[in-house]
Amino acid sequence: MTAFALLGCTESVTRDTPSRILLMGDSLLAVHGMTGHSVANGVERTLKEPVVDRAVSGARFLYRLPISGAAGLSIPKQYRVGEWDWIILNGGGNDILFGCGCGACGRRMDKLISEDGRRGAIPGFASRMRATGAQVIYVGYMRTPGVTSPIEGCTDEGDEMDRRAARLAALDRGVHFLSLADLVPHGDRSYHGIDLIHPSPKASAAIGERIARIIAQSEARR
């Protein structure tokens, strides 16, 4: 990964950080951060409160290199101690895309999250975050707009990851799964960047609004 990728992790956390919401993950959440149109910015605009954005493009859950991992390419190492009420989280796509090319990915997917949603890197990390007292929102991935894209072959893996993440959320009322499978209308390219992989500013705003809705509705029920 290049040094440019590490620029996605833009915010440090100090004792004076006024936010109660932490965001971690990969490029789905990190993209457009430098222009103020990231998913975190969308959450901020909707809730009218700050979000600490630690997401990094290219980040993975299963990442072993220590230096770049500490710089944010390891999603678990993006975490910083704080008084968080909400932790927004995504990841796993890069582990599958680059780890097995979205083909014969059963073992890699099991390492991320087991079929029943109880074991793997993602449930383990979500459990750690819940132990801090925060609620967790795990965000799934967008689907392609129905035209040929570099990740067209990953549809089945994306669907299976969603099923497993939904099972994880069903085990704990403090874990919320946000599926993005229905976000992109068929044939509508406006929700993707020119690479047809990453979200456009329009999509990032829409994802941020959906996340904010989960937070607002959950807190209204308390």
PDB file of C-alpha atoms in Angstrom:
ATOM      1  CA  MET A   1       0.000   0.000   0.000  1.00  0.00           C
ATOM      2  CA  THR A   2       1.148   3.507  -0.678  1.00  0.00           C
ATOM      3  CA  ALA A   3       1.625   6.282   1.802  1.00  0.00           C
ATOM      4  CA  PHE A   4      -1.341   8.000   0.131  1.00  0.00           C
ATOM      5  CA  ALA A   5      -3.642   5.276   1.448  1.00  0.00           C
ATOM      6  CA  LEU A   6      -2.655   6.102   4.986  1.00  0.00           C
ATOM      7  CA  LEU A   7      -3.952   9.621   4.559  1.00  0.00           C
ATOM      8  CA  GLY A   8      -7.440   8.234   5.019  1.00  0.00           C
ATOM      9  CA  CYS A   9      -6.827   8.000   8.741  1.00  0.00           C
ATOM     10  CA  THR A  10      -7.171  11.716   9.325  1.00  0.00           C
ATOM     11  CA  GLU A  11      -8.236  12.214  12.919  1.00  0.00           C
ATOM     12  CA  SER A  12      -6.361  11.575  16.124  1.00  0.00           C
ATOM     13  CA  VAL A  13      -8.109  11.068  19.447  1.00  0.00           C
ATOM     14  CA  THR A  14      -7.210  13.059  22.542  1.00  0.00           C
ATOM     15  CA  ARG A  15      -8.824  13.625  25.919  1.00  0.00           C
ATOM     16  CA  ASP A  16     -10.337  16.786  24.483  1.00  0.00           C
ATOM     17  CA  THR A  17     -12.041  15.030  21.554  1.00  0.00           C
ATOM     18  CA  PRO A  18     -15.676  16.142  21.814  1.00  0.00           C
ATOM     19  CA  SER A  19     -17.167  13.231  19.874  1.00  0.00           C
ATOM     20  CA  ARG A  20     -19.052  10.192  21.142  1.00  0.00           C
ATOM     21  CA  ILE A  21     -18.997   8.476  17.724  1.00  0.00           C
ATOM     22  CA  LEU A  22     -15.981   6.628  16.293  1.00  0.00           C
ATOM     23  CA  LEU A  23     -15.772   5.392  12.699  1.00  0.00           C
ATOM     24  CA  MET A  24     -13.321   2.723  11.512  1.00  0.00           C
ATOM     25  CA  GLY A  25     -12.933   0.706   8.328  1.00  0.00           C
ATOM     26  CA  ASP A  26     -11.731   0.730   4.741  1.00  0.00           C
ATOM     27  CA  SER A  27     -12.246   2.833   1.630  1.00  0.00           C
ATOM     28  CA  LEU A  28     -16.033   2.458   1.658  1.00  0.00           C
ATOM     29  CA  LEU A  29     -15.961   4.795   4.641  1.00  0.00           C
ATOM     30  CA  ALA A  30     -12.660   6.609   4.008  1.00  0.00           C
ATOM     31  CA  VAL A  31     -13.161   7.854   0.450  1.00  0.00           C
ATOM     32  CA  HIS A  32     -13.930  11.589  -0.014  1.00  0.00           C
ATOM     33  CA  GLY A  33     -12.653  12.404   3.466  1.00  0.00           C
ATOM     34  CA  MET A  34     -10.231  14.998   2.128  1.00  0.00           C
ATOM     35  CA  THR A  35     -13.079  16.878   0.411  1.00  0.00           C
ATOM     36  CA  GLY A  36     -15.593  16.732   3.249  1.00  0.00           C
ATOM     37  CA  HIS A  37     -17.915  14.262   1.501  1.00  0.00           C
ATOM     38  CA  SER A  38     -17.112  11.018   3.290  1.00  0.00           C
ATOM     39  CA  VAL A  39     -19.562   8.775   5.113  1.00  0.00           C
ATOM     40  CA  ALA A  40     -18.430  10.309   8.425  1.00  0.00           C
ATOM     41  CA  ASN A  41     -19.233  13.765   7.044  1.00  0.00           C
ATOM     42  CA  GLY A  42     -22.683  12.501   6.077  1.00  0.00           C
ATOM     43  CA  VAL A  43     -23.294  11.228   9.604  1.00  0.00           C
ATOM     44  CA  GLU A  44     -22.110  14.548  11.013  1.00  0.00           C
ATOM     45  CA  ARG A  45     -24.394  16.582   8.789  1.00  0.00           C
ATOM     46  CA  THR A  46     -27.424  14.461   9.609  1.00  0.00           C
ATOM     47  CA  LEU A  47     -26.919  14.230  13.372  1.00  0.00           C
ATOM     48  CA  LYS A  48     -25.294  17.650  13.679  1.00  0.00           C
ATOM     49  CA  GLU A  49     -22.502  16.316  15.880  1.00  0.00           C
ATOM     50  CA  PRO A  50     -18.859  15.367  15.276  1.00  0.00           C
ATOM     51  CA  VAL A  51     -17.581  11.941  14.268  1.00  0.00           C
ATOM     52  CA  VAL A  52     -13.978  10.812  14.719  1.00  0.00           C
ATOM     53  CA  ASP A  53     -12.999   9.216  11.404  1.00  0.00           C
ATOM     54  CA  ARG A  54     -10.185   6.641  11.586  1.00  0.00           C
ATOM     55  CA  ALA A  55     -10.989   4.749   8.350  1.00  0.00           C
ATOM     56  CA  VAL A  56      -8.170   4.048   5.878  1.00  0.00           C
ATOM     57  CA  SER A  57      -8.403   3.049   2.238  1.00  0.00           C
ATOM     58  CA  GLY A  58      -7.072  -0.466   1.705  1.00  0.00           C
ATOM     59  CA  ALA A  59      -7.496  -1.504   5.334  1.00  0.00           C
ATOM     60  CA  ARG A  60      -8.158  -5.137   6.256  1.00  0.00           C
ATOM     61  CA  PHE A  61      -9.178  -7.153   9.285  1.00  0.00           C
ATOM     62  CA  LEU A  62      -6.570  -9.849   8.655  1.00  0.00           C
ATOM     63  CA  TYR A  63      -3.406  -7.766   8.460  1.00  0.00           C
ATOM     64  CA  ARG A  64      -0.049  -8.799   9.909  1.00  0.00           C
ATOM     65  CA  LEU A  65       2.493  -6.111   8.970  1.00  0.00           C
ATOM     66  CA  PRO A  66       3.137  -4.192  12.206  1.00  0.00           C
ATOM     67  CA  ILE A  67       4.161  -0.707  11.059  1.00  0.00           C
ATOM     68  CA  SER A  68       1.584  -0.071   8.346  1.00  0.00           C
ATOM     69  CA  GLY A  69      -0.948  -1.963  10.455  1.00  0.00           C
ATOM     70  CA  ALA A  70      -0.411   0.456  13.313  1.00  0.00           C
ATOM     71  CA  ALA A  71      -0.820   3.309  10.814  1.00  0.00           C
ATOM     72  CA  GLY A  72      -4.338   2.141  10.041  1.00  0.00           C
ATOM     73  CA  LEU A  73      -4.158  -0.621   7.443  1.00  0.00           C
ATOM     74  CA  SER A  74      -5.194  -3.023  10.198  1.00  0.00           C
ATOM     75  CA  ILE A  75      -8.786  -2.140  11.034  1.00  0.00           C
ATOM     76  CA  PRO A  76      -8.570  -3.344  14.668  1.00  0.00           C
ATOM     77  CA  LYS A  77      -5.538  -1.088  15.159  1.00  0.00           C
ATOM     78  CA  GLN A  78      -7.538   1.952  14.051  1.00  0.00           C
ATOM     79  CA  TYR A  79      -9.273   1.876  17.421  1.00  0.00           C
ATOM     80  CA  ARG A  80      -8.432   4.537  19.980  1.00  0.00           C
ATOM     81  CA  VAL A  81      -9.638   4.575  23.564  1.00  0.00           C
ATOM     82  CA  GLY A  82     -12.456   7.048  24.160  1.00  0.00           C
ATOM     83  CA  GLU A  83     -15.887   7.435  25.710  1.00  0.00           C
ATOM     84  CA  TRP A  84     -17.698   6.168  22.642  1.00  0.00           C
ATOM     85  CA  ASP A  85     -21.439   5.633  22.586  1.00  0.00           C
ATOM     86  CA  TRP A  86     -21.325   4.426  18.991  1.00  0.00           C
ATOM     87  CA  ILE A  87     -18.678   2.680  16.910  1.00  0.00           C
ATOM     88  CA  ILE A  88     -19.292   2.558  13.158  1.00  0.00           C
ATOM     89  CA  LEU A  89     -17.366  -0.252  11.506  1.00  0.00           C
ATOM     90  CA  ASN A  90     -16.914  -1.905   8.142  1.00  0.00           C
ATOM     91  CA  GLY A  91     -14.339  -4.183   6.562  1.00  0.00           C
ATOM     92  CA  GLY A  92     -13.583  -7.584   5.127  1.00  0.00           C
ATOM     93  CA  GLY A  93     -13.910  -6.676   1.452  1.00  0.00           C
ATOM     94  CA  ASN A  94     -10.187  -6.169   0.934  1.00  0.00           C
ATOM     95  CA  ASP A  95      -9.445  -9.421   2.754  1.00  0.00           C
ATOM     96  CA  ILE A  96     -11.603 -11.285   0.259  1.00  0.00           C
ATOM     97  CA  LEU A  97     -10.767  -9.316  -2.883  1.00  0.00           C
ATOM     98  CA  PHE A  98      -7.006  -9.451  -2.372  1.00  0.00           C
ATOM     99  CA  GLY A  99      -6.843 -12.599  -0.263  1.00  0.00           C
ATOM    100  CA  CYS A 100      -8.694 -14.958  -2.591  1.00  0.00           C
ATOM    101  CA  GLY A 101      -9.856 -12.859  -5.513  1.00  0.00           C
ATOM    102  CA  CYS A 102     -13.521 -13.495  -4.693  1.00  0.00           C
ATOM    103  CA  GLY A 103     -13.036 -17.129  -5.710  1.00  0.00           C
ATOM    104  CA  ALA A 104     -12.835 -20.211  -3.466  1.00  0.00           C
ATOM    105  CA  CYS A 105     -13.087 -17.868  -0.491  1.00  0.00           C
ATOM    106  CA  GLY A 106     -14.735 -20.175   2.033  1.00  0.00           C
ATOM    107  CA  ARG A 107     -11.753 -20.479   4.367  1.00  0.00           C
ATOM    108  CA  ARG A 108     -10.920 -16.774   4.161  1.00  0.00           C
ATOM    109  CA  MET A 109     -14.533 -15.825   4.862  1.00  0.00           C
ATOM    110  CA  ASP A 110     -14.666 -18.191   7.839  1.00  0.00           C
ATOM    111  CA  LYS A 111     -11.622 -16.428   9.271  1.00  0.00           C
ATOM    112  CA  LEU A 112     -13.510 -13.161   8.991  1.00  0.00           C
ATOM    113  CA  ILE A 113     -16.894 -14.385  10.234  1.00  0.00           C
ATOM    114  CA  SER A 114     -18.239 -17.887  10.669  1.00  0.00           C
ATOM    115  CA  GLU A 115     -21.464 -19.045   9.061  1.00  0.00           C
ATOM    116  CA  ASP A 116     -23.371 -18.643  12.330  1.00  0.00           C
ATOM    117  CA  GLY A 117     -21.902 -15.182  12.959  1.00  0.00           C
ATOM    118  CA  ARG A 118     -20.310 -16.191  16.252  1.00  0.00           C
ATOM    119  CA  ARG A 119     -16.615 -16.605  15.430  1.00  0.00           C
ATOM    120  CA  GLY A 120     -13.919 -14.878  13.407  1.00  0.00           C
ATOM    121  CA  ALA A 121     -12.108 -11.570  13.254  1.00  0.00           C
ATOM    122  CA  ILE A 122     -15.240  -9.474  12.792  1.00  0.00           C
ATOM    123  CA  PRO A 123     -17.344 -10.951  15.633  1.00  0.00           C
ATOM    124  CA  GLY A 124     -14.283 -10.962  17.879  1.00  0.00           C
ATOM    125  CA  PHE A 125     -13.585  -7.305  17.261  1.00  0.00           C
ATOM    126  CA  ALA A 126     -17.259  -6.355  17.564  1.00  0.00           C
ATOM    127  CA  SER A 127     -17.314  -8.138  20.937  1.00  0.00           C
ATOM    128  CA  ARG A 128     -14.284  -6.156  22.085  1.00  0.00           C
ATOM    129  CA  MET A 129     -15.964  -2.922  21.073  1.00  0.00           C
ATOM    130  CA  ARG A 130     -19.180  -3.891  22.848  1.00  0.00           C
ATOM    131  CA  ALA A 131     -17.154  -4.570  25.990  1.00  0.00           C
ATOM    132  CA  THR A 132     -16.250  -0.873  26.065  1.00  0.00           C
ATOM    133  CA  GLY A 133     -19.954  -0.046  26.458  1.00  0.00           C
ATOM    134  CA  ALA A 134     -20.424   1.248  22.913  1.00  0.00           C
ATOM    135  CA  GLN A 135     -23.049   0.105  20.447  1.00  0.00           C
ATOM    136  CA  VAL A 136     -21.652  -1.117  17.135  1.00  0.00           C
ATOM    137  CA  ILE A 137     -22.924  -0.532  13.611  1.00  0.00           C
ATOM    138  CA  TYR A 138     -21.367  -2.898  11.082  1.00  0.00           C
ATOM    139  CA  VAL A 139     -21.822  -1.582   7.543  1.00  0.00           C
ATOM    140  CA  GLY A 140     -22.020  -3.958   4.574  1.00  0.00           C
ATOM    141  CA  TYR A 141     -20.860  -3.241   1.032  1.00  0.00           C
ATOM    142  CA  MET A 142     -22.540  -1.636  -1.949  1.00  0.00           C
ATOM    143  CA  ARG A 143     -23.451  -3.765  -4.942  1.00  0.00           C
ATOM    144  CA  THR A 144     -22.501  -2.955  -8.529  1.00  0.00           C
ATOM    145  CA  PRO A 145     -24.985  -0.947 -10.638  1.00  0.00           C
ATOM    146  CA  GLY A 146     -25.613  -3.888 -12.961  1.00  0.00           C
ATOM    147  CA  VAL A 147     -22.823  -3.066 -15.396  1.00  0.00           C
ATOM    148  CA  THR A 148     -19.425  -4.698 -15.697  1.00  0.00           C
ATOM    149  CA  SER A 149     -17.100  -3.656 -12.893  1.00  0.00           C
ATOM    150  CA  PRO A 150     -13.832  -4.943 -11.372  1.00  0.00           C
ATOM    151  CA  ILE A 151     -15.795  -6.539  -8.508  1.00  0.00           C
ATOM    152  CA  GLU A 152     -18.646  -8.015 -10.531  1.00  0.00           C
ATOM    153  CA  GLY A 153     -17.492 -11.492  -9.517  1.00  0.00           C
ATOM    154  CA  CYS A 154     -17.773 -10.705  -5.812  1.00  0.00           C
ATOM    155  CA  THR A 155     -21.584 -10.588  -5.664  1.00  0.00           C
ATOM    156  CA  ASP A 156     -22.041 -14.032  -4.123  1.00  0.00           C
ATOM    157  CA  GLU A 157     -19.379 -13.349  -1.496  1.00  0.00           C
ATOM    158  CA  GLY A 158     -21.004 -10.024  -0.667  1.00  0.00           C
ATOM    159  CA  ASP A 159     -24.378 -11.679  -0.204  1.00  0.00           C
ATOM    160  CA  GLU A 160     -22.901 -14.363   2.051  1.00  0.00           C
ATOM    161  CA  MET A 161     -21.020 -11.781   4.136  1.00  0.00           C
ATOM    162  CA  ASP A 162     -24.298  -9.919   4.599  1.00  0.00           C
ATOM    163  CA  ARG A 163     -26.084 -13.071   5.767  1.00  0.00           C
ATOM    164  CA  ARG A 164     -23.356 -13.791   8.293  1.00  0.00           C
ATOM    165  CA  ALA A 165     -23.243 -10.193   9.538  1.00  0.00           C
ATOM    166  CA  ALA A 166     -27.021 -10.235  10.012  1.00  0.00           C
ATOM    167  CA  ARG A 167     -26.663 -13.368  12.154  1.00  0.00           C
ATOM    168  CA  LEU A 168     -23.986 -11.620  14.225  1.00  0.00           C
ATOM    169  CA  ALA A 169     -26.300  -8.662  14.828  1.00  0.00           C
ATOM    170  CA  ALA A 170     -29.143 -10.980  15.835  1.00  0.00           C
ATOM    171  CA  LEU A 171     -26.993 -12.288  18.696  1.00  0.00           C
ATOM    172  CA  ASP A 172     -26.603  -8.892  20.399  1.00  0.00           C
ATOM    173  CA  ARG A 173     -29.098  -6.015  20.521  1.00  0.00           C
ATOM    174  CA  GLY A 174     -26.136  -3.649  20.736  1.00  0.00           C
ATOM    175  CA  VAL A 175     -24.789  -4.712  17.333  1.00  0.00           C
ATOM    176  CA  HIS A 176     -26.594  -3.306  14.311  1.00  0.00           C
ATOM    177  CA  PHE A 177     -26.038  -4.507  10.750  1.00  0.00           C
ATOM    178  CA  LEU A 178     -26.591  -2.032   7.927  1.00  0.00           C
ATOM    179  CA  SER A 179     -26.944  -3.752   4.568  1.00  0.00           C
ATOM    180  CA  LEU A 180     -26.242  -1.638   1.490  1.00  0.00           C
ATOM    181  CA  ALA A 181     -27.441  -4.298  -0.943  1.00  0.00           C
ATOM    182  CA  ASP A 182     -30.452  -2.161  -1.906  1.00  0.00           C
ATOM    183  CA  LEU A 183     -28.668   1.190  -2.077  1.00  0.00           C
ATOM    184  CA  VAL A 184     -27.791   1.242  -5.782  1.00  0.00           C
ATOM    185  CA  PRO A 185     -30.658   1.196  -8.311  1.00  0.00           C
ATOM    186  CA  HIS A 186     -30.046  -1.121 -11.243  1.00  0.00           C
ATOM    187  CA  GLY A 187     -28.236   0.699 -14.038  1.00  0.00           C
ATOM    188  CA  ASP A 188     -27.616   3.844 -11.965  1.00  0.00           C
ATOM    189  CA  ARG A 189     -23.909   4.714 -12.046  1.00  0.00           C
ATOM    190  CA  SER A 190     -24.281   7.866  -9.961  1.00  0.00           C
ATOM    191  CA  TYR A 191     -23.711   5.959  -6.709  1.00  0.00           C
ATOM    192  CA  HIS A 192     -20.197   4.882  -7.749  1.00  0.00           C
ATOM    193  CA  GLY A 193     -16.968   6.620  -8.614  1.00  0.00           C
ATOM    194  CA  ILE A 194     -15.448   6.177 -12.046  1.00  0.00           C
ATOM    195  CA  ASP A 195     -13.833   2.907 -10.916  1.00  0.00           C
ATOM    196  CA  LEU A 196     -17.300   1.404 -10.276  1.00  0.00           C
ATOM    197  CA  ILE A 197     -16.003   0.134  -6.924  1.00  0.00           C
ATOM    198  CA  HIS A 198     -15.984   3.023  -4.480  1.00  0.00           C
ATOM    199  CA  PRO A 199     -18.953   5.179  -3.513  1.00  0.00           C
ATOM    200  CA  SER A 200     -19.503   8.559  -5.111  1.00  0.00           C
ATOM    201  CA  PRO A 201     -20.089  11.576  -2.850  1.00  0.00           C
ATOM    202  CA  LYS A 202     -23.824  10.980  -3.404  1.00  0.00           C
ATOM    203  CA  ALA A 203     -23.526   7.418  -2.133  1.00  0.00           C
ATOM    204  CA  SER A 204     -21.346   8.402   0.835  1.00  0.00           C
ATOM    205  CA  ALA A 205     -23.987  10.927   1.872  1.00  0.00           C
ATOM    206  CA  ALA A 206     -26.727   8.315   1.557  1.00  0.00           C
ATOM    207  CA  ILE A 207     -24.754   5.798   3.622  1.00  0.00           C
ATOM    208  CA  GLY A 208     -24.108   8.440   6.275  1.00  0.00           C
ATOM    209  CA  GLU A 209     -27.822   9.213   6.448  1.00  0.00           C
ATOM    210  CA  ARG A 210     -28.675   5.534   6.914  1.00  0.00           C
ATOM    211  CA  ILE A 211     -26.139   5.190   9.717  1.00  0.00           C
ATOM    212  CA  ALA A 212     -27.452   8.327  11.402  1.00  0.00           C
ATOM    213  CA  ARG A 213     -30.995   6.955  11.171  1.00  0.00           C
ATOM    214  CA  ILE A 214     -29.952   3.811  13.080  1.00  0.00           C
ATOM    215  CA  ILE A 215     -28.389   5.934  15.819  1.00  0.00           C
ATOM    216  CA  ALA A 216     -31.340   8.310  16.075  1.00  0.00           C
ATOM    217  CA  GLN A 217     -33.976   5.565  16.077  1.00  0.00           C
ATOM    218  CA  SER A 218     -32.095   3.472  18.612  1.00  0.00           C
ATOM    219  CA  GLU A 219     -31.677   6.376  20.987  1.00  0.00           C
ATOM    220  CA  ALA A 220     -35.329   7.387  20.586  1.00  0.00           C
ATOM    221  CA  ARG A 221     -36.377   3.931  21.864  1.00  0.00           C
ATOM    222  CA  ARG A 222     -34.402   4.240  25.078  1.00  0.00           C
TER     223      ARG A 222
END
